[in-house]
CSV table of C-alpha atoms in Angstrom, one decimal:
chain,number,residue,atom,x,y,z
A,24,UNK,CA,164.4,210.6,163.4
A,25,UNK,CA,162.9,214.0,164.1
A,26,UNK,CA,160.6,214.5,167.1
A,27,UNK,CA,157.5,214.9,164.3
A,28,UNK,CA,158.1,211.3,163.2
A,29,UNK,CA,158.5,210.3,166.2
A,30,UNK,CA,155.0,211.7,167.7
A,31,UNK,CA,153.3,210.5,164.9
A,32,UNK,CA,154.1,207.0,165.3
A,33,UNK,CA,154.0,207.0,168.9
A,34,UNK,CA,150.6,208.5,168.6
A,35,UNK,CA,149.5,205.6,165.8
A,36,UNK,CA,151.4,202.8,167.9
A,37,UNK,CA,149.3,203.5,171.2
A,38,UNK,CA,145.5,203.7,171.7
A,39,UNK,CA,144.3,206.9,173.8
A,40,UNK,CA,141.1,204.5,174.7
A,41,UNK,CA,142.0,201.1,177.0
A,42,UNK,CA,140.8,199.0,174.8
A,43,UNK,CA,143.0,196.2,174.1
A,44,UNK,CA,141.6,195.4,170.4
A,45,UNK,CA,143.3,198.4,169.1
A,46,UNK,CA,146.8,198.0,170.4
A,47,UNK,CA,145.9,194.0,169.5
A,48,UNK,CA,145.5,195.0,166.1
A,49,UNK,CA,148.4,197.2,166.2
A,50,UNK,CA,150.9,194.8,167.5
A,51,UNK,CA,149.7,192.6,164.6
A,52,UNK,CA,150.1,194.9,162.2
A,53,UNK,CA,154.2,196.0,163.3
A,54,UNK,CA,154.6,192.0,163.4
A,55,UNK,CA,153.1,191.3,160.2
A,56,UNK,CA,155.6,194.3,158.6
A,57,UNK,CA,158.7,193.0,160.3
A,58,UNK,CA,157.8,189.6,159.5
A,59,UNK,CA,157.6,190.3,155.6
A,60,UNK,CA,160.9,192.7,155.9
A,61,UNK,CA,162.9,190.5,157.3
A,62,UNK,CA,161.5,187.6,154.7
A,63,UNK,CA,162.6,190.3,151.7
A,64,UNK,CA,166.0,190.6,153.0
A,65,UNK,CA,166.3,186.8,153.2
A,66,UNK,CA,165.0,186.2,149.8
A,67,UNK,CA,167.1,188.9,148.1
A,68,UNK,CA,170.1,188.0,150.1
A,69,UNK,CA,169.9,184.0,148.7
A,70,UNK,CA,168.7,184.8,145.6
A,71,UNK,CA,172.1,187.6,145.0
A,72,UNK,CA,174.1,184.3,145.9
A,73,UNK,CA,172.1,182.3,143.4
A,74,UNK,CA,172.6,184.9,141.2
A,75,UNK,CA,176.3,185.2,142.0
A,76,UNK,CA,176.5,181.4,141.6
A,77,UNK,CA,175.0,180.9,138.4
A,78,UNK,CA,177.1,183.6,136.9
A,79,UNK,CA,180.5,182.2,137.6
A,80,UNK,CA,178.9,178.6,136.2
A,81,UNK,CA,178.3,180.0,133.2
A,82,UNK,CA,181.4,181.9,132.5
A,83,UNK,CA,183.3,178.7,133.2
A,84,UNK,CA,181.5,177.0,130.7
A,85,UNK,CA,182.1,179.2,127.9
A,86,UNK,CA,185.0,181.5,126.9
A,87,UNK,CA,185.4,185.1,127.0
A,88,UNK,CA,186.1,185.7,123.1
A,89,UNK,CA,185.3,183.1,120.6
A,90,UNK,CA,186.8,183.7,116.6
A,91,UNK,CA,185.1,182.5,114.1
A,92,UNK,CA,184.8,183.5,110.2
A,93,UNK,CA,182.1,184.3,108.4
A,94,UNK,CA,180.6,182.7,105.4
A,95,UNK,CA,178.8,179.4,105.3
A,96,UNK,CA,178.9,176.9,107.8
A,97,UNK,CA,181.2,179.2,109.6
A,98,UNK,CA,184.3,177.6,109.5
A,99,UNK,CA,188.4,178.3,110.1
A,100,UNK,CA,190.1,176.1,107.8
A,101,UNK,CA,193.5,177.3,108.7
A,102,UNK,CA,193.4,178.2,112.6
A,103,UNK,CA,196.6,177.2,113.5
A,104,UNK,CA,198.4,181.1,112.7
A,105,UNK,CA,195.3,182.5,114.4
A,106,UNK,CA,195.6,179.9,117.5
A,107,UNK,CA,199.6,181.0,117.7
A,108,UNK,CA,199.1,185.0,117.4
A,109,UNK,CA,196.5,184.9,120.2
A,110,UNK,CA,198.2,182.7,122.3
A,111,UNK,CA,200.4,185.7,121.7
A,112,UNK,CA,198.3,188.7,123.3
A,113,UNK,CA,199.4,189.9,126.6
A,114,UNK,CA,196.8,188.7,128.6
A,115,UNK,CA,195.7,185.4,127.3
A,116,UNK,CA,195.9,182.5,129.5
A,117,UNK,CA,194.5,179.6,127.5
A,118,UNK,CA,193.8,179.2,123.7
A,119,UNK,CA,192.4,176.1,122.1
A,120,UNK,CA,190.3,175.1,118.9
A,121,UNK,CA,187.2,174.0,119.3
A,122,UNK,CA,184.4,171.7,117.3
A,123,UNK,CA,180.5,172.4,118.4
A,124,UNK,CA,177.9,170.3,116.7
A,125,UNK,CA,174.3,169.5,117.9
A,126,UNK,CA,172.5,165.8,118.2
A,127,UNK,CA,169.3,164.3,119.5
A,128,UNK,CA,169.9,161.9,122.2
A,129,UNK,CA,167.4,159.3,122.9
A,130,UNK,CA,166.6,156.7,125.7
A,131,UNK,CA,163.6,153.6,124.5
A,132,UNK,CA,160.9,154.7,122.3
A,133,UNK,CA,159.5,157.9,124.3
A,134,UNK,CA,162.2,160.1,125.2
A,135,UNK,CA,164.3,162.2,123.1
A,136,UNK,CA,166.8,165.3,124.3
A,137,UNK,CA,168.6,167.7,122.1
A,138,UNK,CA,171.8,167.9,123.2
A,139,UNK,CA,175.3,170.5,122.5
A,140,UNK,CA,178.9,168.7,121.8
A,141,UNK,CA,182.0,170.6,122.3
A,142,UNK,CA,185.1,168.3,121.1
A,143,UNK,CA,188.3,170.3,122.4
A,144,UNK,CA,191.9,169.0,121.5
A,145,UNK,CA,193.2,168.0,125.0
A,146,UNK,CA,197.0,168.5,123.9
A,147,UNK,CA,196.4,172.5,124.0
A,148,UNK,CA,196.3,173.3,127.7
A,149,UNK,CA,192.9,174.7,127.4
């Protein structure tokens, strides 16, 4: 800090008058801004692990590339050639076919939840 900064906020921090209200008020005021500094650096600091967290979650769930053709319904009728020339590439450490298809569970009368199945083969060390 230079000596101006310095002067200026030793000349804001202490009252020239005695009264006590003034350096009352100012000791409030420094608390209240360390208290709400040190409450941003908490929040940001959990909310980076949250963050952190939710992003490996995800990427576990689904995979990095996903082949599909185009057309309707978008489906590989003959994937096994495509399966074995990835499986292939430098690089790739699992392979595996997959079947996604969406339903409606439901639980009595007055609940229903969509709901995502992903069928893998389990004999494909995916």
């Amino acid at each position: 800090m230079t000596r101006l900064e310095l002067t200026i906020a030793g000349r804001y921090l202490r009252s020239r008058r005695s009264s006590r209200l003034v350096s009352l008020i100012t000791l409030i005021a420094t608390g209240g801004v360390t208290v709400g500094v040190m409450a941003l650096i908490v929040v940001m600091g959990v909310m980076n692990g949250l963050q952190t967290d939710l992003r490996e979650k995800i990427l576990v769930a689904s995979p990095h590339l996903r082949i599909t053709t185009y057309g309707e319904g978008l489906r590989l009728d003959d994937w096994q050639p495509v399966l074995e020339k990835v499986r292939q590439q430098q690089g790739v450490l699992a392979a595996a076919p997959f079947v996604l298809s969406e339903g409606l569970l439901t639980a009595g009368h007055d609940y229903a939840q969509g709901a995502r199945v992903l069928g893998i083969e389990p004999d494909t060390g995916a």
